[in-house]
Amino acid sequence: MNSTCQQTMEFQAEIKQLLDIVINSLYTDREIFLRELISNAADALEKLRYIKLSNDKIIDKDLPLEISIELDEEENKLTIFDTGIGMTREELVENLGTIAHSGSKAFLRHLAESGGKDINLIGQFGVGFYSAFMVAKKVVLVTRSYQPEAEGCRWVSEGTGSFTVSEEKELHRGTKITLYLKDDAKEFSKAENIKRIIKQYSSFVPFPIKVNGEKVNTIQAIWTKSKNEVTEEQYEEFYKYIANSYDKPLFRMHFTTDAPLSIKALLFVPNDNYERFGFGRMEPGVNLYCKKVLIQQQSEDILPQWLRFVRGVVDSDELPLNISRENMQDSALVSKIRRVITKRFVKFLNEQAQKEPEKYREFWEKFSMFIKEGAAADYTYRDELIKLLRFESSKTDPGKLTSLKEYVERMKDDQKAIYYINGPSRKAIESGPYLEVFRQKDIEVLYTQEAVDDYILSHLGEFEGKKLISADQENLELTDDLQKNKETQPEEKIKALSEWLKKTLGDKVSEVKVSKRLVDSPAVIISPGHTSISMERMMQLVNKDLNKISPKILEINPGHIIIKRLADLIESDEGLAKMAAEQIFDNALLSAGLVIDPRDMIHRMYQILEKALEK
Ligand code: ADP
Ligand code: MG
């Protein structure tokens, strides 16, 4: 061998860390290394099959597309090779060692958080290759790219810090990986074990897998079969294969149609959503096929972005086999397929919500962020997506959820609108002043706990002909006034108090008026117009300027003892009355969840206390 071409390189830092963990692992599910290597081989073969459709200049054009595994018990060795696209020297160095994958970092974090238990998820983080070091003390990989000018090369590593790359002559196209097994991993040089593992994890690999020359998998495109021809176990195994996953899917939709297009789809909702734990944006997970030939892996185009959590396969006879990635994006046909499948899938979720409410609830807990993303941003499917939304409400038990449809069914005949209110928690919402009138009138209010909910509902405007109204907005149009507040004080006195309050609070209030919504609180603030208080809260978060609150409407409750006494106090001690008025206003801001500058308030509180303690 020409030693001048030999290079020793350091693994990228996070990969080093990852290898450290992998090498020292004593995990019981070490066998998943085989699934990872087979999945890489299958990927390389799929890519080659695709390139072959439009490219003639391929090395060893007639080599059969397959995966072979050779076992050597005596030498304690396992060799796996494929006739896929192979790698050039540059690709090799990049793919296996020097480039930091976002996945390696995320995986390290996940391992740390799960107490190191979940190493079998390694493939989902895009670093599956390194799982070879769970069972091997040394890995030798030789590869030759399909491109005619490419040279073969060899990659060797013991997984500790560095690897070497050198030239390798006279290779056929593809990749061959030899694992020198650890002494405690002898089981992986035995054919019966390897066959069992392949059956368990890799039955659906769409290329022949041979073990010591004997073909062991049955290649099945189960999505092209009818539902009654496929068993539960097959579905489950297929999911594990396609999602590179270890657990069972939450939902499965197997769907075939001939009109308006011929489409076969098998889609799964995974058991969990790692994006919600902050592991970065999920890659789309649906592969696009035409008559069982893979056209595009993890297609960006076949489902909308907000369905990126879905795993599975879409197969359409109508797709041209040699469609390019660029054409895919603006192909009218692809968007047609996307619309059909998306509509069908959202309908499927609505059906599941009816049929299996408990399971749907679990789905909602884990995946609602995607449904909300769609409802907020994608008008094409909005009407259907709205039906999937779930909220707690004043009529649900804590932790139980309801839909807009159920809300409407519970509405009383004279109730005109659907009400909702935002707050950080059920408790915060229920202890605030805005619900008082609704409680008194026995009107249900939905609790939205995320800003995006309010965004969606306010943009939607109405549902089934009923207006959607934020319960903290100015004009509520509730049927009649609250009995309790009426004629509690002479009208002139209230008028004088209101005017005095307006004068005293100055620019902070645009208007002071008698509230129709208060029962137990002395006062509440409202935003003029259609802005809800929750919108104000959001704006305050963005602005970060506490003094930048726009003028508010102060609604007072004339029946409340504090308001009554305040009216009298103006005569006897205007100084104290002013302080009380400021304090009432600040309390109302705090009840609204708005932030105030505490320094003024604390100072004022001391002054009030001083007065109170005088007596
Ligand atoms: P992933 O498969 O998720 O990309 P891996 O760590 O399993 O992550 O593999 C890293 C990369 O190495 C692959 O994306 C691929 O480019 C390359 N690779 C691995 N095995 C093979 C192979 N048998 N043939 C060609 N390329 C391969
Ligand atoms: Mg892989």
XYZ file of C-alpha atoms and ligand atoms in Angstrom:
643
model
C 0.000 0.000 0.000
C 1.131 3.514 -0.750
C 1.779 4.934 2.678
C 1.958 8.533 1.481
C -1.794 8.426 0.996
C -2.382 7.316 4.532
C -3.799 9.941 6.816
C -4.619 9.737 10.496
C -7.371 12.035 11.646
C -9.027 12.973 14.883
C -12.720 12.392 15.338
C -14.733 15.543 15.805
C -15.093 16.344 19.531
C -18.702 15.323 20.061
C -18.229 12.136 18.082
C -15.292 11.305 20.335
C -17.515 11.737 23.340
C -20.203 9.650 21.733
C -17.749 6.871 20.903
C -16.521 6.879 24.451
C -20.002 6.102 25.682
C -20.721 3.595 22.935
C -17.487 1.628 23.435
C -17.968 1.324 27.149
C -21.617 0.442 26.952
C -22.849 -2.726 28.573
C -26.231 -2.423 27.017
C -28.384 -5.447 26.575
C -29.628 -4.247 23.218
C -26.226 -4.068 21.595
C -27.669 -6.076 18.715
C -29.190 -2.948 17.216
C -25.774 -2.225 15.664
C -26.785 -4.654 12.939
C -29.990 -2.809 12.193
C -27.974 0.408 11.855
C -25.432 -1.075 9.463
C -28.134 -2.767 7.393
C -30.110 0.443 7.282
C -27.052 2.325 5.991
C -26.485 -0.373 3.383
C -30.126 -0.210 2.310
C -29.933 3.580 2.047
C -26.863 3.292 -0.151
C -28.653 0.764 -2.360
C -31.800 2.871 -2.627
C -29.691 5.838 -3.663
C -27.968 3.796 -6.310
C -31.247 2.449 -7.643
C -32.446 5.995 -7.999
C -29.275 7.249 -9.695
C -29.450 4.342 -12.133
C -32.761 5.634 -13.437
C -31.100 8.576 -15.125
C -27.360 7.909 -15.195
C -25.414 5.483 -17.331
C -21.927 6.091 -16.039
C -21.907 3.839 -13.060
C -19.153 1.475 -12.027
C -20.087 -2.219 -12.045
C -23.434 -1.372 -13.509
C -24.649 -4.955 -13.488
C -23.778 -5.918 -9.943
C -26.963 -7.099 -8.222
C -28.314 -4.735 -5.577
C -27.984 -6.652 -2.353
C -26.531 -6.886 1.128
C -24.275 -9.764 2.155
C -23.159 -10.706 5.610
C -20.267 -13.108 6.110
C -19.589 -14.590 9.515
C -16.379 -16.111 10.774
C -16.770 -17.751 14.154
C -13.158 -18.768 14.406
C -11.788 -15.298 13.834
C -14.724 -13.725 15.699
C -15.462 -11.477 12.753
C -18.530 -10.098 11.019
C -18.413 -8.563 7.540
C -21.308 -6.747 5.928
C -21.210 -5.469 2.424
C -23.479 -3.742 -0.002
C -23.361 -2.814 -3.667
C -24.771 0.662 -3.045
C -23.383 4.061 -3.993
C -20.245 3.767 -1.874
C -18.261 6.808 -0.813
C -15.447 8.902 -2.237
C -12.537 9.703 0.040
C -13.964 13.144 0.821
C -17.383 11.739 1.588
C -15.862 9.091 3.785
C -13.916 11.581 5.855
C -16.934 13.833 6.184
C -19.528 11.173 6.882
C -17.567 9.108 9.324
C -15.638 11.296 11.649
C -14.925 14.909 11.005
C -18.215 16.673 10.569
C -20.221 17.538 13.647
C -23.758 16.258 13.211
C -26.374 18.190 15.110
C -27.607 14.716 15.972
C -24.536 13.690 17.939
C -24.986 16.554 20.362
C -28.706 15.928 20.704
C -28.078 12.239 21.254
C -25.503 12.888 23.970
C -27.996 15.094 25.710
C -30.706 12.528 25.355
C -28.451 9.837 26.806
C -27.571 12.050 29.734
C -31.219 12.808 30.405
C -32.420 9.250 30.070
C -29.663 7.979 32.323
C -27.991 6.329 29.355
C -30.836 3.895 28.821
C -31.896 4.814 25.344
C -28.830 3.985 23.317
C -31.017 2.031 20.914
C -32.335 5.347 19.630
C -28.914 6.112 18.171
C -30.168 5.750 14.593
C -32.824 8.375 15.058
C -30.158 10.936 15.786
C -28.251 10.304 12.570
C -25.181 8.702 14.155
C -26.117 5.035 13.844
C -22.859 3.972 12.237
C -20.954 4.432 15.472
C -23.061 1.780 17.182
C -20.686 -0.707 15.508
C -18.280 0.062 18.325
C -20.656 -1.425 20.853
C -19.617 -4.852 19.603
C -16.377 -4.281 17.699
C -12.929 -3.472 19.019
C -11.839 -2.531 15.535
C -13.767 -1.552 12.417
C -12.341 -1.678 8.904
C -14.398 -0.170 6.130
C -13.470 -0.236 2.451
C -15.574 1.555 -0.082
C -15.710 2.636 -3.685
C -18.087 5.215 -5.032
C -20.258 4.487 -8.087
C -18.662 7.443 -9.874
C -16.239 6.202 -12.558
C -13.326 8.491 -11.605
C -13.523 7.692 -7.896
C -10.751 5.707 -6.189
C -11.399 3.123 -3.564
C -10.390 3.799 -0.003
C -10.057 2.255 3.417
C -11.081 3.577 6.805
C -9.813 1.975 10.002
C -10.543 2.814 13.594
C -10.564 1.357 17.049
C -12.995 4.037 18.084
C -10.585 5.742 20.431
C -9.984 9.278 19.301
C -8.778 8.826 15.744
C -9.148 6.965 12.483
C -6.935 6.424 9.443
C -7.839 6.716 5.810
C -5.812 5.269 2.950
C -6.114 4.239 -0.661
C -7.437 0.810 -1.588
C -7.118 -0.686 -5.088
C -9.274 -3.083 -7.052
C -12.543 -2.714 -5.248
C -15.972 -3.265 -6.643
C -18.613 -0.647 -6.192
C -20.107 -0.386 -2.730
C -19.072 -0.636 0.883
C -17.677 -3.465 2.939
C -17.427 -3.184 6.685
C -15.535 -5.686 8.794
C -16.133 -5.787 12.510
C -13.433 -7.395 14.650
C -15.737 -8.388 17.447
C -14.993 -7.859 21.113
C -14.364 -10.980 23.154
C -17.694 -10.570 24.893
C -19.520 -10.198 21.577
C -18.835 -13.636 20.114
C -22.550 -14.261 19.714
C -22.552 -11.910 16.718
C -20.362 -14.219 14.690
C -22.990 -16.986 14.815
C -25.363 -17.281 11.880
C -28.443 -18.271 13.867
C -28.181 -15.140 16.030
C -27.632 -12.847 13.107
C -30.577 -14.342 11.222
C -32.804 -13.830 14.230
C -31.737 -10.197 14.576
C -32.361 -9.542 10.903
C -35.846 -11.017 11.184
C -36.536 -8.825 14.157
C -35.353 -5.497 12.836
C -34.841 -5.641 9.142
C -37.531 -7.798 7.545
C -38.691 -4.971 5.378
C -35.425 -3.953 3.857
C -36.331 -3.905 0.173
C -33.143 -5.668 -0.957
C -32.052 -9.237 -0.457
C -29.994 -9.778 2.682
C -27.782 -12.845 2.565
C -26.122 -14.488 5.536
C -23.226 -16.749 4.534
C -24.791 -16.879 1.075
C -28.341 -17.701 2.139
C -31.110 -15.162 1.629
C -32.910 -14.475 4.907
C -35.407 -11.686 4.443
C -38.650 -11.612 2.564
C -39.011 -8.362 0.739
C -42.465 -6.984 1.070
C -43.968 -3.678 0.154
C -46.810 -4.075 2.620
C -48.266 -0.673 1.792
C -49.304 -2.019 -1.608
C -51.311 -4.825 -0.030
C -54.846 -4.594 1.194
C -55.398 -4.183 4.915
C -56.630 -7.707 5.551
C -53.497 -9.179 4.033
C -51.255 -7.517 6.578
C -50.924 -8.666 10.182
C -50.495 -6.468 13.243
C -46.970 -7.789 13.685
C -46.065 -6.898 10.128
C -47.361 -3.388 10.557
C -45.427 -3.011 13.746
C -42.211 -4.363 12.313
C -42.590 -2.173 9.291
C -43.012 0.853 11.509
C -39.870 -0.021 13.411
C -38.018 -0.321 10.156
C -39.301 2.836 8.520
C -39.152 5.027 11.627
C -35.898 3.534 12.795
C -37.697 3.104 16.032
C -37.875 0.780 18.933
C -41.386 1.206 20.211
C -44.913 0.895 18.899
C -46.575 3.671 16.937
C -49.374 5.688 18.499
C -51.542 5.671 15.373
C -51.457 3.985 11.999
C -53.294 4.892 8.834
C -53.255 2.535 5.874
C -55.069 4.058 2.982
C -55.589 3.329 -0.701
C -57.414 5.361 -3.290
C -57.786 5.334 -7.058
C -59.569 8.619 -7.538
C -58.676 11.359 -8.167
C -55.197 9.816 -8.095
C -53.874 6.373 -7.496
C -52.233 6.547 -4.094
C -51.226 4.021 -1.484
C -50.131 5.342 1.842
C -49.092 3.808 5.110
C -48.522 6.474 7.731
C -47.651 6.285 11.404
C -47.683 8.680 14.319
C -44.648 7.760 16.419
C -44.912 7.060 20.082
C -43.156 10.234 21.106
C -42.170 13.653 19.884
C -38.565 14.512 20.582
C -38.953 17.960 19.151
C -41.036 18.907 22.161
C -38.084 18.161 24.426
C -35.982 20.616 22.503
C -33.996 18.204 20.351
C -34.166 20.461 17.347
C -36.485 20.445 14.405
C -37.620 17.029 13.223
C -36.765 15.914 9.709
C -39.721 14.842 7.617
C -40.160 11.079 7.758
C -42.244 9.966 4.803
C -40.655 8.263 1.820
C -42.083 8.731 -1.615
C -42.337 5.713 -3.909
C -43.577 5.040 -7.381
C -44.644 1.437 -7.917
C -42.439 0.287 -5.048
C -39.357 2.166 -6.282
C -38.076 4.767 -3.836
C -38.166 8.192 -5.465
C -37.399 10.377 -2.509
C -36.381 9.468 0.996
C -37.701 11.636 3.828
C -39.502 13.780 1.322
C -39.878 17.480 2.124
C -42.663 17.823 -0.378
C -45.134 15.035 0.095
C -46.618 16.360 3.336
C -46.811 19.906 4.700
C -44.085 20.964 7.137
C -46.380 20.743 10.123
C -46.779 17.009 9.499
C -43.043 16.430 9.775
C -43.610 14.090 12.729
C -45.398 11.532 10.551
C -43.424 8.436 9.489
C -44.244 6.131 6.615
C -44.607 5.632 2.910
C -46.554 7.201 0.092
C -46.644 5.361 -3.225
C -48.251 6.726 -6.355
C -48.309 5.055 -9.756
C -48.651 8.405 -11.404
C -45.301 9.836 -10.414
C -42.712 9.829 -13.170
C -39.812 7.653 -12.051
C -37.141 10.129 -12.987
C -38.659 13.162 -11.351
C -35.866 15.318 -9.946
C -35.778 16.952 -6.565
C -36.143 20.392 -8.124
C -39.125 19.345 -10.216
C -40.682 17.740 -7.215
C -41.143 21.027 -5.428
C -43.250 22.699 -8.049
C -44.828 19.657 -9.544
C -48.590 20.104 -9.686
C -48.937 16.374 -9.310
C -46.959 16.276 -6.078
C -49.052 19.086 -4.592
C -52.192 17.224 -5.608
C -50.984 14.097 -3.855
C -50.023 16.190 -0.848
C -53.501 17.680 -0.611
C -55.238 14.334 -0.875
C -53.060 12.672 1.750
C -53.070 15.604 4.143
C -56.862 15.920 4.013
C -57.215 12.211 4.538
C -54.750 12.145 7.414
C -56.391 15.036 9.260
C -59.746 13.320 8.778
C -58.202 10.177 10.175
C -57.078 12.039 13.292
C -60.579 13.436 13.738
C -61.975 9.917 13.485
C -59.497 8.617 16.026
C -60.456 11.422 18.396
C -64.024 10.087 18.262
C -63.171 6.423 18.419
C -60.359 6.446 20.912
C -60.545 9.609 23.003
C -57.974 8.421 25.538
C -55.426 7.688 22.881
C -56.197 10.928 21.126
C -55.560 12.744 24.358
C -52.130 11.174 24.539
C -51.546 12.236 20.953
C -52.664 15.747 21.818
C -50.314 15.952 24.749
C -47.355 14.945 22.633
C -48.082 16.360 19.200
C -50.439 19.331 19.631
C -47.643 21.756 18.744
C -47.699 20.509 15.158
C -51.479 20.700 14.813
C -51.391 24.241 16.174
C -48.595 25.152 13.800
C -50.789 23.958 10.932
C -53.916 25.685 12.213
C -52.044 28.964 12.630
C -50.134 28.959 9.363
C -51.765 26.743 6.764
C -55.165 27.992 5.625
C -55.693 25.087 3.241
C -56.514 22.714 6.078
C -57.495 25.155 8.789
C -61.179 24.278 9.027
C -60.391 20.630 9.569
C -57.499 21.314 11.924
C -59.654 23.523 14.148
C -61.717 20.465 14.984
C -58.621 18.764 16.338
C -57.929 21.484 18.900
C -58.515 20.708 22.564
C -58.725 22.977 25.604
C -59.491 22.882 29.262
C -62.495 24.991 30.160
C -64.529 26.244 33.080
C -66.821 23.246 32.524
C -64.164 20.548 32.349
C -62.545 18.919 35.325
C -58.919 19.947 35.797
C -56.774 18.122 33.267
C -59.751 17.121 31.104
C -60.085 18.572 27.626
C -62.867 19.648 25.356
C -63.253 20.574 21.696
C -64.912 23.594 20.109
C -67.643 21.323 18.831
C -68.441 20.017 22.295
C -68.457 23.564 23.614
C -71.017 24.589 21.024
C -73.174 21.606 21.902
C -73.222 22.717 25.530
C -74.053 26.344 24.708
C -77.355 27.704 25.972
C -79.862 28.978 23.436
C -79.347 32.641 24.250
C -75.558 32.484 24.291
C -74.260 34.207 21.185
C -70.540 33.670 21.275
C -67.799 31.254 22.222
C -65.596 32.707 24.959
C -61.987 31.960 25.705
C -59.372 33.361 27.983
C -55.637 33.024 28.195
C -53.536 32.507 31.279
C -50.451 30.599 32.357
C -52.448 27.959 34.231
C -55.943 26.905 35.152
C -55.440 28.234 38.644
C -54.208 31.619 37.446
C -57.146 31.971 35.083
C -59.732 30.962 37.653
C -58.479 33.291 40.351
C -58.469 36.281 38.002
C -61.331 38.794 37.802
C -62.299 38.166 34.185
C -64.231 34.987 34.837
C -66.521 36.429 37.492
C -69.379 37.398 35.219
C -69.168 34.112 33.324
C -69.327 32.169 36.530
C -72.307 34.178 37.677
C -74.146 33.622 34.398
C -73.002 30.029 34.093
C -71.348 30.580 30.713
C -68.524 28.269 29.729
C -65.098 29.762 28.974
C -62.301 27.911 27.221
C -58.882 28.202 28.806
C -56.091 28.753 26.333
C -52.713 28.281 27.867
C -50.499 29.128 24.927
C -50.247 32.346 22.980
C -50.625 30.431 19.723
C -54.119 29.310 20.817
C -55.273 32.901 21.076
C -53.646 33.669 17.783
C -55.523 30.835 16.111
C -58.889 31.589 17.709
C -58.771 35.326 17.100
C -57.794 34.797 13.473
C -60.459 32.188 13.008
C -63.063 34.735 14.170
C -65.929 32.267 14.348
C -66.742 28.596 14.592
C -69.994 27.067 13.338
C -71.442 30.546 12.988
C -70.582 31.559 16.564
C -68.197 34.414 17.183
C -65.024 33.620 19.085
C -64.453 36.254 21.736
C -61.679 36.721 24.246
C -63.319 36.974 27.655
C -61.145 39.897 28.656
C -62.014 42.079 25.699
C -63.897 45.360 25.945
C -67.381 44.761 24.606
C -68.691 41.423 25.697
C -72.350 41.809 24.685
C -73.483 39.596 27.496
C -77.251 39.321 27.784
C -78.069 41.451 30.812
C -76.317 43.305 33.595
C -75.287 41.679 36.781
C -77.962 42.054 39.397
C -75.581 42.442 42.268
C -74.000 45.648 40.999
C -77.182 47.583 40.388
C -78.245 50.626 42.400
C -75.721 50.098 45.075
C -74.841 53.770 45.149
C -76.534 56.874 43.833
C -75.736 57.448 40.192
C -74.255 60.916 40.679
C -71.901 59.651 43.294
C -70.574 56.945 40.992
C -70.239 59.429 38.197
C -68.256 61.789 40.414
C -66.037 58.941 41.573
C -65.386 57.852 37.986
C -64.411 61.356 36.976
C -62.190 61.723 39.982
C -60.494 58.384 39.214
C -59.904 59.400 35.606
C -58.312 62.651 36.759
C -56.234 60.954 39.442
C -54.891 58.133 37.260
C -54.259 60.467 34.339
C -52.685 59.034 31.190
C -52.767 55.487 32.475
C -56.470 55.153 31.849
C -58.451 56.049 28.766
C -61.779 55.694 30.503
C -63.289 54.742 33.852
C -66.636 53.012 33.758
C -68.969 50.851 35.779
C -68.275 47.203 35.175
C -70.807 44.682 34.063
C -68.496 41.801 34.651
C -67.340 42.058 38.246
C -68.768 40.236 41.223
C -66.025 39.819 43.826
C -63.289 42.169 42.681
C -63.322 45.940 43.140
C -61.900 46.727 39.718
C -60.525 45.276 36.531
C -58.626 46.659 33.572
C -59.650 46.116 29.963
C -57.894 46.921 26.727
C -59.837 49.268 24.502
C -61.048 47.858 21.200
C -60.487 44.234 20.296
C -57.105 43.697 21.854
C -57.279 41.095 24.563
C -55.301 41.321 27.761
C -53.353 38.250 26.703
C -52.216 40.097 23.593
C -51.072 42.921 25.855
C -49.156 40.425 27.948
C -47.416 39.159 24.864
C -46.572 42.659 23.707
C -45.210 43.465 27.126
C -42.975 40.397 26.923
C -41.656 41.546 23.582
C -41.240 45.208 24.492
C -39.727 44.546 27.908
C -40.592 48.110 28.872
C -42.817 48.225 31.918
C -43.754 51.846 31.435
C -44.897 51.277 27.908
C -48.372 50.041 28.742
C -50.968 51.695 26.546
C -53.896 53.442 28.312
C -56.419 51.012 29.762
C -60.070 51.105 30.575
C -60.615 50.810 34.304
C -63.879 49.141 35.143
C -65.061 49.529 38.719
C -67.477 47.511 40.789
C -69.670 50.040 42.637
C -71.093 47.314 44.849
C -67.695 46.470 46.261
C -66.915 47.711 49.747
C -63.556 49.171 48.730
C -65.110 51.222 45.957
C -67.869 52.421 48.281
C -65.384 53.528 50.906
C -63.168 55.119 48.311
C -66.019 57.363 47.239
C -66.387 58.583 50.817
C -62.673 58.882 51.418
C -62.255 61.474 48.680
C -64.082 63.947 50.893
C -62.278 63.213 54.112
C -58.697 62.382 53.069
C -57.956 62.918 49.415
C -54.275 62.103 49.831
C -54.999 58.601 51.064
C -57.785 58.220 48.489
C -55.259 58.927 45.725
C -52.912 56.288 47.027
C -55.747 53.796 47.262
C -56.785 54.567 43.690
C -53.236 53.997 42.412
C -53.075 50.767 44.361
C -56.399 49.526 43.007
C -55.178 50.227 39.505
C -51.866 48.409 40.052
C -53.687 45.451 41.571
C -55.895 45.290 38.511
C -52.805 45.252 36.290
C -51.319 42.450 38.361
C -54.548 40.452 38.224
C -54.409 40.803 34.457
C -51.000 39.150 34.517
C -49.282 42.337 33.429
C -46.009 43.292 35.002
C -45.611 46.516 36.930
C -42.628 48.277 38.392
C -42.656 47.073 42.006
C -40.639 49.941 43.491
C -43.372 52.589 43.310
C -45.886 50.116 44.567
C -43.870 49.047 47.580
C -43.259 52.628 48.563
C -46.965 53.389 48.264
C -47.934 50.280 50.217
C -45.784 51.414 53.128
C -47.504 54.772 53.101
C -50.918 53.136 53.115
C -49.853 50.806 55.915
C -48.599 53.713 57.914
C -52.028 55.323 57.676
C -53.806 52.086 58.463
C -51.694 51.446 61.535
C -52.234 54.938 62.894
C -55.620 54.048 64.310
P -27.328 8.253 9.006
O -27.477 6.928 8.352
O -28.491 8.588 9.862
O -26.982 9.357 8.068
P -25.000 7.028 10.101
O -24.102 7.350 11.242
O -25.639 5.693 10.159
O -26.097 8.168 10.027
O -24.201 7.145 8.754
C -23.509 8.328 8.437
C -23.311 8.487 6.949
O -22.304 7.616 6.472
C -24.512 8.155 6.102
O -25.404 9.246 5.990
C -23.877 7.813 4.750
O -23.630 8.995 4.019
C -22.561 7.220 5.139
N -22.639 5.751 5.091
C -22.696 4.908 6.124
N -22.760 3.634 5.714
C -22.720 3.657 4.354
C -22.744 2.660 3.314
N -22.867 1.360 3.601
N -22.684 3.087 2.045
C -22.576 4.407 1.739
N -22.565 5.383 2.665
C -22.628 5.025 3.955
Mg -27.693 5.215 9.467
